């Protein structure tokens, strides 16, 4: 239960953030790509939340403290580089996680086997943009480095074991670091040097301790649903 | 079936340039008359080309600007199912924009150039997208009425004389029909829901009905491009014919929805076998077209901002492609040289 909620909330919240790009993307192809990724994640969220209960009750009627997503996915979109850095960090994690889950025989094996194909595409997309921005112009290099640095402190939480998610967390972290390091290097960027987690971020999202922008995100997301109690849509 | 290409016509053409032009024009006219498709490499009158660029660009721009009123509700969609449907729809619209820009590019213009004209206010987009989406029901009203009007307009375009446009419309119409049914189903759920939801649906239909009728353009006696477009078989039906068809389709659908259309003069005319309906406020239409509608500034402003704020991203992609294509070329050249040296 906790596990499905944690993985489902990650996908739900990141999907919402990506949905905020609609109509604002830097190029038309990215309108399509970002919406595509958002839709994949929303699909995953719906399956995972349905394992726990009613998807809409869970999405629209829980308060901030009851959400179990990592803080990384709730971070505001920022500029395109921030969105790409967030996506790089998360999709690399999600791909390795789902690969392990798909290979196992736990309750998420079936879901993970389907989702890992989508997530491989998300990772590919974010890696290519990391390369283009990092190794593009001086200005884009600087923005991509800033974004990679700014979000770094939210990455440690990804590797805090979640009860019911049966994977080798240590190898997950190792694989993630190797993959992200390789991409950043190819993109002529420097692996961030700050701590990968602080007292505030280590596992906090999984315990319902979130960052301030998250409450506003939920207020917007839930407003209409909450305004019409019991209505169906 | 392609019309005569410029080369063939020049070879076949009699004597001087005038004769060749005459033969080309005659071949074009014959192809249009025979309902053949004109293809990008075929000769076509300059005015035909210009008219298509204008119409296709406007159509592409409408898809792109049209993302905004609906995207306005993505973050507030009241259920995850509706949110997924809406995101998929807005994504489809970006895709339609891409098809249409590609189709327009076959006429020798570039996407960048067309976007620049949109941003500078020198090319238009559909007047409908200058109205605000004020409630969730507006998403349904747009699906039912706005997409419905678009389909009524666009299905005949699947037989348009210009091949790339006609083929783009075949693909687009399939997806639009799907969106339209989803919008209808959204309104139906609201109409049969709580009293507050029903009221929300009725209010949305009240606000979107007349602007949707305006989507068919000015009345036939005031439509600047209609006669020529019909002669060229770009258009197959007049604005008023299509508008009438749309009204006749919507009336029974509104009844099934349990919603009323905001027109006291709307009634069945037994003699004509069609509905009579009230007068459209053409002054409002003209004002919206001139840029004075409720959201013109907001829509164009957001589009310009997205483009300007995204410039560094496009620059980065171009610089990266440049660097890496040069690297590839150098590597290839080196390989070839080595090959030669070995040989």
Short mmCIF file of N, CA and C in Angstrom, two decimals, chain A residues 3-159:
data_model
loop_
_atom_site.label_atom_id
_atom_site.label_comp_id
_atom_site.label_asym_id
_atom_site.label_seq_id
_atom_site.Cartn_x
_atom_site.Cartn_y
_atom_site.Cartn_z
N UNK A 3 3.87 1.39 -0.69
CA UNK A 3 4.72 1.37 -1.86
C UNK A 3 3.97 1.89 -3.09
N UNK A 4 2.77 1.41 -3.31
CA UNK A 4 1.99 1.85 -4.47
C UNK A 4 1.70 3.34 -4.39
N UNK A 5 1.44 3.81 -3.19
CA UNK A 5 1.17 5.23 -2.99
C UNK A 5 2.41 6.07 -3.31
N UNK A 6 3.55 5.61 -2.84
CA UNK A 6 4.79 6.35 -3.07
C UNK A 6 5.08 6.44 -4.58
N UNK A 7 5.04 5.29 -5.26
CA UNK A 7 5.35 5.29 -6.69
C UNK A 7 4.26 6.02 -7.48
N UNK A 8 3.01 5.84 -7.06
CA UNK A 8 1.89 6.49 -7.75
C UNK A 8 1.95 8.01 -7.59
N UNK A 9 2.25 8.47 -6.38
CA UNK A 9 2.33 9.92 -6.15
C UNK A 9 3.48 10.55 -6.94
N UNK A 10 4.60 9.85 -7.01
CA UNK A 10 5.72 10.36 -7.83
C UNK A 10 5.23 10.65 -9.26
N UNK A 11 4.56 9.65 -9.83
CA UNK A 11 4.13 9.77 -11.22
C UNK A 11 3.04 10.83 -11.36
N UNK A 12 2.11 10.86 -10.41
CA UNK A 12 1.01 11.83 -10.47
C UNK A 12 1.53 13.26 -10.42
N UNK A 13 2.41 13.51 -9.48
CA UNK A 13 2.88 14.89 -9.26
C UNK A 13 3.77 15.36 -10.41
N UNK A 14 4.65 14.49 -10.87
CA UNK A 14 5.50 14.91 -11.99
C UNK A 14 4.66 15.12 -13.26
N UNK A 15 3.66 14.28 -13.45
CA UNK A 15 2.77 14.45 -14.59
C UNK A 15 2.09 15.81 -14.55
N UNK A 16 1.65 16.18 -13.35
CA UNK A 16 0.99 17.49 -13.21
C UNK A 16 1.94 18.63 -13.57
N UNK A 17 3.15 18.55 -13.06
CA UNK A 17 4.13 19.60 -13.38
C UNK A 17 4.37 19.69 -14.88
N UNK A 18 4.52 18.55 -15.54
CA UNK A 18 4.78 18.58 -16.98
C UNK A 18 3.57 19.12 -17.74
N UNK A 19 2.38 18.83 -17.22
CA UNK A 19 1.17 19.36 -17.85
C UNK A 19 1.13 20.88 -17.84
N UNK A 20 1.81 21.48 -16.87
CA UNK A 20 1.83 22.94 -16.80
C UNK A 20 2.59 23.57 -17.98
N UNK A 21 3.37 22.76 -18.69
CA UNK A 21 4.10 23.29 -19.85
C UNK A 21 3.21 23.51 -21.07
N UNK A 22 2.05 22.89 -21.10
CA UNK A 22 1.22 22.93 -22.31
C UNK A 22 0.96 24.37 -22.76
N UNK A 23 1.35 24.65 -23.98
CA UNK A 23 1.19 26.00 -24.52
C UNK A 23 2.35 26.92 -24.21
N UNK A 24 3.35 26.45 -23.51
CA UNK A 24 4.48 27.30 -23.13
C UNK A 24 5.83 26.76 -23.60
N UNK A 25 5.85 25.65 -24.31
CA UNK A 25 7.12 24.98 -24.63
C UNK A 25 7.93 25.81 -25.64
N UNK A 26 9.25 25.62 -25.64
CA UNK A 26 10.12 26.42 -26.51
C UNK A 26 9.98 26.09 -28.00
N UNK A 27 9.45 24.92 -28.30
CA UNK A 27 9.31 24.55 -29.71
C UNK A 27 8.16 23.54 -29.78
N UNK A 28 7.46 23.53 -30.91
CA UNK A 28 6.25 22.71 -31.00
C UNK A 28 6.49 21.24 -30.71
N UNK A 29 7.62 20.73 -31.16
CA UNK A 29 7.92 19.31 -30.92
C UNK A 29 7.96 19.01 -29.43
N UNK A 30 8.36 20.00 -28.63
CA UNK A 30 8.40 19.79 -27.19
C UNK A 30 7.02 19.88 -26.55
N UNK A 31 6.10 20.59 -27.18
CA UNK A 31 4.71 20.54 -26.71
C UNK A 31 4.25 19.09 -26.76
N UNK A 32 4.58 18.44 -27.86
CA UNK A 32 4.16 17.05 -28.05
C UNK A 32 4.90 16.14 -27.06
N UNK A 33 6.21 16.32 -26.97
CA UNK A 33 7.02 15.42 -26.14
C UNK A 33 6.67 15.53 -24.65
N UNK A 34 6.57 16.76 -24.15
CA UNK A 34 6.31 16.93 -22.72
C UNK A 34 4.92 16.42 -22.35
N UNK A 35 3.95 16.68 -23.23
CA UNK A 35 2.59 16.18 -22.96
C UNK A 35 2.58 14.66 -23.02
N UNK A 36 3.36 14.11 -23.92
CA UNK A 36 3.46 12.66 -24.06
C UNK A 36 3.99 12.02 -22.78
N UNK A 37 5.05 12.60 -22.25
CA UNK A 37 5.64 12.08 -21.01
C UNK A 37 4.66 12.24 -19.86
N UNK A 38 4.02 13.40 -19.81
CA UNK A 38 3.04 13.65 -18.75
C UNK A 38 1.92 12.60 -18.80
N UNK A 39 1.49 12.26 -20.00
CA UNK A 39 0.41 11.28 -20.16
C UNK A 39 0.86 9.89 -19.73
N UNK A 40 2.06 9.52 -20.11
CA UNK A 40 2.59 8.22 -19.67
C UNK A 40 2.58 8.13 -18.15
N UNK A 41 3.09 9.20 -17.52
CA UNK A 41 3.18 9.21 -16.06
C UNK A 41 1.80 9.17 -15.42
N UNK A 42 0.87 9.91 -16.01
CA UNK A 42 -0.49 9.91 -15.47
C UNK A 42 -1.08 8.51 -15.58
N UNK A 43 -0.81 7.84 -16.66
CA UNK A 43 -1.28 6.46 -16.83
C UNK A 43 -0.71 5.55 -15.74
N UNK A 44 0.57 5.70 -15.48
CA UNK A 44 1.20 4.90 -14.41
C UNK A 44 0.56 5.22 -13.06
N UNK A 45 0.36 6.52 -12.81
CA UNK A 45 -0.21 6.95 -11.53
C UNK A 45 -1.60 6.34 -11.34
N UNK A 46 -2.38 6.32 -12.39
CA UNK A 46 -3.75 5.81 -12.26
C UNK A 46 -3.75 4.31 -11.91
N UNK A 47 -2.86 3.57 -12.53
CA UNK A 47 -2.78 2.14 -12.21
C UNK A 47 -2.34 1.95 -10.76
N UNK A 48 -1.30 2.68 -10.36
CA UNK A 48 -0.75 2.51 -9.01
C UNK A 48 -1.73 2.95 -7.93
N UNK A 49 -2.36 4.10 -8.14
CA UNK A 49 -3.30 4.59 -7.12
C UNK A 49 -4.51 3.67 -7.02
N UNK A 50 -4.92 3.10 -8.15
CA UNK A 50 -6.06 2.18 -8.12
C UNK A 50 -5.78 0.91 -7.32
N UNK A 51 -4.51 0.60 -7.16
CA UNK A 51 -4.17 -0.54 -6.31
C UNK A 51 -4.46 -0.23 -4.85
N UNK A 52 -4.48 1.06 -4.52
CA UNK A 52 -4.65 1.49 -3.13
C UNK A 52 -6.11 1.80 -2.82
N UNK A 53 -6.81 2.40 -3.78
CA UNK A 53 -8.19 2.81 -3.54
C UNK A 53 -8.76 3.49 -4.77
N UNK A 54 -9.66 4.45 -4.56
CA UNK A 54 -10.23 5.19 -5.68
C UNK A 54 -9.24 6.27 -6.12
N UNK A 55 -8.88 6.23 -7.39
CA UNK A 55 -7.81 7.13 -7.87
C UNK A 55 -8.15 8.60 -7.62
N UNK A 56 -9.41 8.96 -7.85
CA UNK A 56 -9.77 10.37 -7.70
C UNK A 56 -9.83 10.81 -6.23
N UNK A 57 -10.35 9.94 -5.39
CA UNK A 57 -10.32 10.28 -3.96
C UNK A 57 -8.89 10.50 -3.50
N UNK A 58 -8.01 9.62 -3.96
CA UNK A 58 -6.61 9.72 -3.53
C UNK A 58 -5.94 10.96 -4.10
N UNK A 59 -6.24 11.28 -5.34
CA UNK A 59 -5.57 12.43 -5.96
C UNK A 59 -6.14 13.75 -5.46
N UNK A 60 -7.44 13.78 -5.27
CA UNK A 60 -8.09 15.08 -5.06
C UNK A 60 -8.49 15.37 -3.61
N UNK A 61 -8.53 14.35 -2.79
CA UNK A 61 -9.05 14.59 -1.44
C UNK A 61 -8.02 14.38 -0.33
N UNK A 62 -6.80 14.03 -0.69
CA UNK A 62 -5.76 13.98 0.34
C UNK A 62 -5.13 15.36 0.47
N UNK A 63 -4.72 15.68 1.66
CA UNK A 63 -4.00 16.94 1.85
C UNK A 63 -2.50 16.69 1.69
N UNK A 64 -1.81 17.79 1.64
CA UNK A 64 -0.37 17.78 1.39
C UNK A 64 0.40 16.76 2.24
N UNK A 65 0.06 16.70 3.52
CA UNK A 65 0.82 15.84 4.44
C UNK A 65 0.61 14.36 4.17
N UNK A 66 -0.40 14.04 3.39
CA UNK A 66 -0.69 12.62 3.12
C UNK A 66 -0.07 12.15 1.80
N UNK A 67 0.53 13.07 1.04
CA UNK A 67 1.18 12.66 -0.21
C UNK A 67 2.56 12.07 0.07
N UNK A 68 2.91 11.03 -0.69
CA UNK A 68 4.12 10.28 -0.40
C UNK A 68 5.19 10.40 -1.50
N UNK A 69 5.00 11.34 -2.41
CA UNK A 69 5.99 11.53 -3.48
C UNK A 69 7.28 12.12 -2.96
N UNK A 70 8.37 11.84 -3.68
CA UNK A 70 9.64 12.48 -3.35
C UNK A 70 9.55 13.98 -3.68
N UNK A 71 10.35 14.75 -2.97
CA UNK A 71 10.31 16.21 -3.18
C UNK A 71 10.79 16.62 -4.57
N UNK A 72 11.62 15.79 -5.18
CA UNK A 72 12.15 16.15 -6.51
C UNK A 72 11.02 16.43 -7.51
N UNK A 73 10.02 15.56 -7.55
CA UNK A 73 9.00 15.68 -8.59
C UNK A 73 8.07 16.86 -8.39
N UNK A 74 7.99 17.38 -7.16
CA UNK A 74 7.09 18.51 -6.91
C UNK A 74 7.78 19.86 -7.19
N UNK A 75 9.07 19.83 -7.48
CA UNK A 75 9.78 21.10 -7.71
C UNK A 75 9.19 21.82 -8.93
N UNK A 76 9.01 23.12 -8.80
CA UNK A 76 8.42 23.88 -9.91
C UNK A 76 9.23 23.72 -11.20
N UNK A 77 8.57 23.93 -12.34
CA UNK A 77 9.21 23.70 -13.64
C UNK A 77 10.45 24.56 -13.86
N UNK A 78 10.43 25.79 -13.34
CA UNK A 78 11.56 26.69 -13.60
C UNK A 78 11.73 26.92 -15.09
N UNK A 79 12.96 27.11 -15.54
CA UNK A 79 13.15 27.24 -17.00
C UNK A 79 13.27 25.83 -17.59
N UNK A 80 13.43 25.77 -18.90
CA UNK A 80 13.45 24.47 -19.58
C UNK A 80 14.58 23.59 -19.03
N UNK A 81 15.70 24.19 -18.66
CA UNK A 81 16.83 23.42 -18.14
C UNK A 81 16.46 22.76 -16.81
N UNK A 82 15.72 23.47 -15.96
CA UNK A 82 15.31 22.89 -14.68
C UNK A 82 14.37 21.71 -14.92
N UNK A 83 13.47 21.88 -15.86
CA UNK A 83 12.55 20.79 -16.17
C UNK A 83 13.32 19.58 -16.69
N UNK A 84 14.32 19.83 -17.50
CA UNK A 84 15.10 18.73 -18.08
C UNK A 84 15.97 18.06 -17.00
N UNK A 85 16.56 18.86 -16.12
CA UNK A 85 17.39 18.26 -15.06
C UNK A 85 16.52 17.39 -14.15
N UNK A 86 15.35 17.90 -13.79
CA UNK A 86 14.43 17.13 -12.94
C UNK A 86 14.07 15.82 -13.64
N UNK A 87 13.81 15.92 -14.94
CA UNK A 87 13.41 14.75 -15.71
C UNK A 87 14.56 13.76 -15.86
N UNK A 88 15.76 14.29 -16.05
CA UNK A 88 16.94 13.42 -16.16
C UNK A 88 17.12 12.63 -14.87
N UNK A 89 17.11 13.34 -13.75
CA UNK A 89 17.31 12.67 -12.47
C UNK A 89 16.21 11.64 -12.22
N UNK A 90 14.98 12.06 -12.47
CA UNK A 90 13.88 11.17 -12.12
C UNK A 90 13.74 9.99 -13.08
N UNK A 91 13.86 10.25 -14.38
CA UNK A 91 13.63 9.16 -15.34
C UNK A 91 14.75 8.12 -15.26
N UNK A 92 15.97 8.57 -14.94
CA UNK A 92 17.06 7.61 -14.78
C UNK A 92 16.77 6.70 -13.59
N UNK A 93 16.32 7.33 -12.50
CA UNK A 93 15.93 6.57 -11.30
C UNK A 93 14.78 5.61 -11.62
N UNK A 94 13.76 6.15 -12.27
CA UNK A 94 12.56 5.35 -12.51
C UNK A 94 12.85 4.18 -13.45
N UNK A 95 13.73 4.42 -14.41
CA UNK A 95 14.04 3.33 -15.33
C UNK A 95 14.76 2.18 -14.61
N UNK A 96 15.76 2.56 -13.81
CA UNK A 96 16.52 1.52 -13.10
C UNK A 96 15.63 0.80 -12.08
N UNK A 97 14.79 1.58 -11.43
CA UNK A 97 13.87 1.00 -10.44
C UNK A 97 12.91 0.02 -11.11
N UNK A 98 12.30 0.45 -12.20
CA UNK A 98 11.30 -0.38 -12.88
C UNK A 98 11.96 -1.59 -13.54
N UNK A 99 13.20 -1.43 -13.97
CA UNK A 99 13.90 -2.59 -14.52
C UNK A 99 14.06 -3.68 -13.46
N UNK A 100 14.45 -3.23 -12.27
CA UNK A 100 14.59 -4.20 -11.18
C UNK A 100 13.24 -4.81 -10.80
N UNK A 101 12.23 -3.97 -10.72
CA UNK A 101 10.91 -4.48 -10.34
C UNK A 101 10.37 -5.44 -11.40
N UNK A 102 10.61 -5.10 -12.68
CA UNK A 102 10.12 -5.95 -13.76
C UNK A 102 10.81 -7.32 -13.73
N UNK A 103 12.06 -7.32 -13.30
CA UNK A 103 12.83 -8.56 -13.28
C UNK A 103 12.45 -9.44 -12.07
N UNK A 104 11.82 -8.83 -11.07
CA UNK A 104 11.44 -9.59 -9.88
C UNK A 104 10.06 -10.23 -10.04
N UNK A 105 9.53 -10.76 -8.93
CA UNK A 105 8.20 -11.35 -9.02
C UNK A 105 7.25 -10.72 -7.99
N UNK A 106 7.58 -9.50 -7.59
CA UNK A 106 6.75 -8.77 -6.63
C UNK A 106 5.47 -8.25 -7.26
N UNK A 107 4.67 -7.53 -6.48
CA UNK A 107 3.36 -7.05 -6.94
C UNK A 107 3.44 -6.02 -8.08
N UNK A 108 4.61 -5.42 -8.28
CA UNK A 108 4.73 -4.39 -9.31
C UNK A 108 5.39 -4.88 -10.59
N UNK A 109 5.67 -6.18 -10.66
CA UNK A 109 6.43 -6.68 -11.81
C UNK A 109 5.70 -6.41 -13.14
N UNK A 110 4.41 -6.67 -13.17
CA UNK A 110 3.64 -6.50 -14.41
C UNK A 110 3.58 -5.05 -14.84
N UNK A 111 3.23 -4.21 -13.89
CA UNK A 111 3.16 -2.78 -14.16
C UNK A 111 4.52 -2.24 -14.62
N UNK A 112 5.57 -2.66 -13.91
CA UNK A 112 6.92 -2.15 -14.21
C UNK A 112 7.36 -2.59 -15.61
N UNK A 113 6.97 -3.81 -16.00
CA UNK A 113 7.38 -4.31 -17.32
C UNK A 113 6.80 -3.43 -18.42
N UNK A 114 5.59 -2.95 -18.24
CA UNK A 114 4.97 -2.08 -19.24
C UNK A 114 5.58 -0.67 -19.15
N UNK A 115 5.69 -0.18 -17.90
CA UNK A 115 6.11 1.20 -17.70
C UNK A 115 7.57 1.42 -18.10
N UNK A 116 8.39 0.39 -17.99
CA UNK A 116 9.81 0.59 -18.25
C UNK A 116 10.06 0.99 -19.70
N UNK A 117 9.18 0.56 -20.59
CA UNK A 117 9.32 0.96 -22.00
C UNK A 117 9.07 2.45 -22.17
N UNK A 118 8.07 2.94 -21.45
CA UNK A 118 7.77 4.37 -21.50
C UNK A 118 8.92 5.16 -20.88
N UNK A 119 9.37 4.67 -19.75
CA UNK A 119 10.38 5.40 -19.00
C UNK A 119 11.72 5.44 -19.76
N UNK A 120 11.99 4.40 -20.52
CA UNK A 120 13.21 4.41 -21.33
C UNK A 120 13.16 5.56 -22.35
N UNK A 121 11.97 5.78 -22.87
CA UNK A 121 11.81 6.92 -23.79
C UNK A 121 12.00 8.25 -23.06
N UNK A 122 11.44 8.36 -21.86
CA UNK A 122 11.59 9.60 -21.09
C UNK A 122 13.06 9.89 -20.80
N UNK A 123 13.78 8.82 -20.46
CA UNK A 123 15.19 8.98 -20.14
C UNK A 123 15.97 9.42 -21.39
N UNK A 124 15.66 8.78 -22.49
CA UNK A 124 16.31 9.13 -23.75
C UNK A 124 16.08 10.61 -24.08
N UNK A 125 14.84 11.03 -23.92
CA UNK A 125 14.48 12.42 -24.20
C UNK A 125 15.26 13.38 -23.30
N UNK A 126 15.31 13.08 -22.01
CA UNK A 126 15.97 14.02 -21.10
C UNK A 126 17.49 13.99 -21.30
N UNK A 127 18.04 12.82 -21.63
CA UNK A 127 19.48 12.77 -21.88
C UNK A 127 19.85 13.59 -23.12
N UNK A 128 19.05 13.45 -24.17
CA UNK A 128 19.37 14.22 -25.38
C UNK A 128 19.30 15.72 -25.15
N UNK A 129 18.31 16.14 -24.35
CA UNK A 129 18.23 17.57 -24.08
C UNK A 129 19.36 18.02 -23.15
N UNK A 130 19.77 17.16 -22.24
CA UNK A 130 20.90 17.52 -21.37
C UNK A 130 22.14 17.75 -22.24
N UNK A 131 22.33 16.89 -23.24
CA UNK A 131 23.47 17.06 -24.14
C UNK A 131 23.35 18.35 -24.94
N UNK A 132 22.17 18.58 -25.50
CA UNK A 132 22.00 19.78 -26.33
C UNK A 132 22.20 21.06 -25.52
N UNK A 133 21.64 21.08 -24.31
CA UNK A 133 21.75 22.30 -23.51
C UNK A 133 23.16 22.43 -22.93
N UNK A 134 23.70 21.33 -22.42
CA UNK A 134 25.03 21.39 -21.81
C UNK A 134 26.10 21.72 -22.85
N UNK A 135 26.00 21.10 -24.00
CA UNK A 135 27.01 21.26 -25.04
C UNK A 135 26.49 22.11 -26.19
N UNK A 136 25.59 23.04 -25.88
CA UNK A 136 25.02 23.91 -26.92
C UNK A 136 25.74 25.24 -26.96
N UNK A 137 25.12 26.28 -26.43
CA UNK A 137 25.76 27.60 -26.36
C UNK A 137 26.30 27.82 -24.93
N UNK A 138 27.05 28.90 -24.76
CA UNK A 138 27.55 29.22 -23.42
C UNK A 138 26.37 29.47 -22.47
N UNK A 139 25.38 30.17 -22.98
CA UNK A 139 24.23 30.50 -22.14
C UNK A 139 23.48 29.24 -21.73
N UNK A 140 23.29 28.33 -22.66
CA UNK A 140 22.53 27.11 -22.32
C UNK A 140 23.35 26.22 -21.38
N UNK A 141 24.66 26.21 -21.59
CA UNK A 141 25.54 25.45 -20.71
C UNK A 141 25.39 25.92 -19.26
N UNK A 142 25.40 27.23 -19.11
CA UNK A 142 25.31 27.80 -17.77
C UNK A 142 23.96 27.47 -17.13
N UNK A 143 22.90 27.61 -17.90
CA UNK A 143 21.57 27.30 -17.36
C UNK A 143 21.46 25.82 -16.98
N UNK A 144 22.01 24.95 -17.82
CA UNK A 144 21.89 23.51 -17.55
C UNK A 144 22.69 23.14 -16.31
N UNK A 145 23.87 23.78 -16.16
CA UNK A 145 24.68 23.51 -14.96
C UNK A 145 23.95 24.00 -13.71
N UNK A 146 23.38 25.21 -13.81
CA UNK A 146 22.63 25.75 -12.66
C UNK A 146 21.50 24.81 -12.26
N UNK A 147 20.81 24.30 -13.25
CA UNK A 147 19.65 23.44 -12.97
C UNK A 147 20.11 22.13 -12.34
N UNK A 148 21.17 21.55 -12.92
CA UNK A 148 21.69 20.29 -12.37
C UNK A 148 22.11 20.48 -10.92
N UNK A 149 22.75 21.63 -10.64
CA UNK A 149 23.20 21.93 -9.28
C UNK A 149 22.02 22.13 -8.34
N UNK A 150 21.05 22.93 -8.81
CA UNK A 150 19.95 23.32 -7.92
C UNK A 150 19.11 22.13 -7.48
N UNK A 151 18.96 21.15 -8.33
CA UNK A 151 18.08 20.02 -8.00
C UNK A 151 18.82 18.85 -7.35
N UNK A 152 20.13 18.99 -7.30
CA UNK A 152 20.95 17.88 -6.82
C UNK A 152 20.56 17.43 -5.42
N UNK A 153 20.28 18.39 -4.55
CA UNK A 153 20.02 18.05 -3.15
C UNK A 153 18.72 17.28 -2.96
N UNK A 154 17.89 17.22 -4.02
CA UNK A 154 16.66 16.44 -3.91
C UNK A 154 16.84 15.00 -4.40
N UNK A 155 18.05 14.65 -4.85
CA UNK A 155 18.22 13.33 -5.46
C UNK A 155 18.49 12.22 -4.45
N UNK A 156 19.03 12.60 -3.29
CA UNK A 156 19.35 11.57 -2.30
C UNK A 156 18.11 10.81 -1.83
N UNK A 157 17.01 11.52 -1.77
CA UNK A 157 15.77 10.93 -1.29
C UNK A 157 15.30 9.76 -2.15
N UNK A 158 15.69 9.80 -3.43
CA UNK A 158 15.26 8.75 -4.35
C UNK A 158 15.71 7.37 -3.87
N UNK A 159 16.78 7.33 -3.09
CA UNK A 159 17.37 6.04 -2.76
C UNK A 159 17.12 5.62 -1.31
#
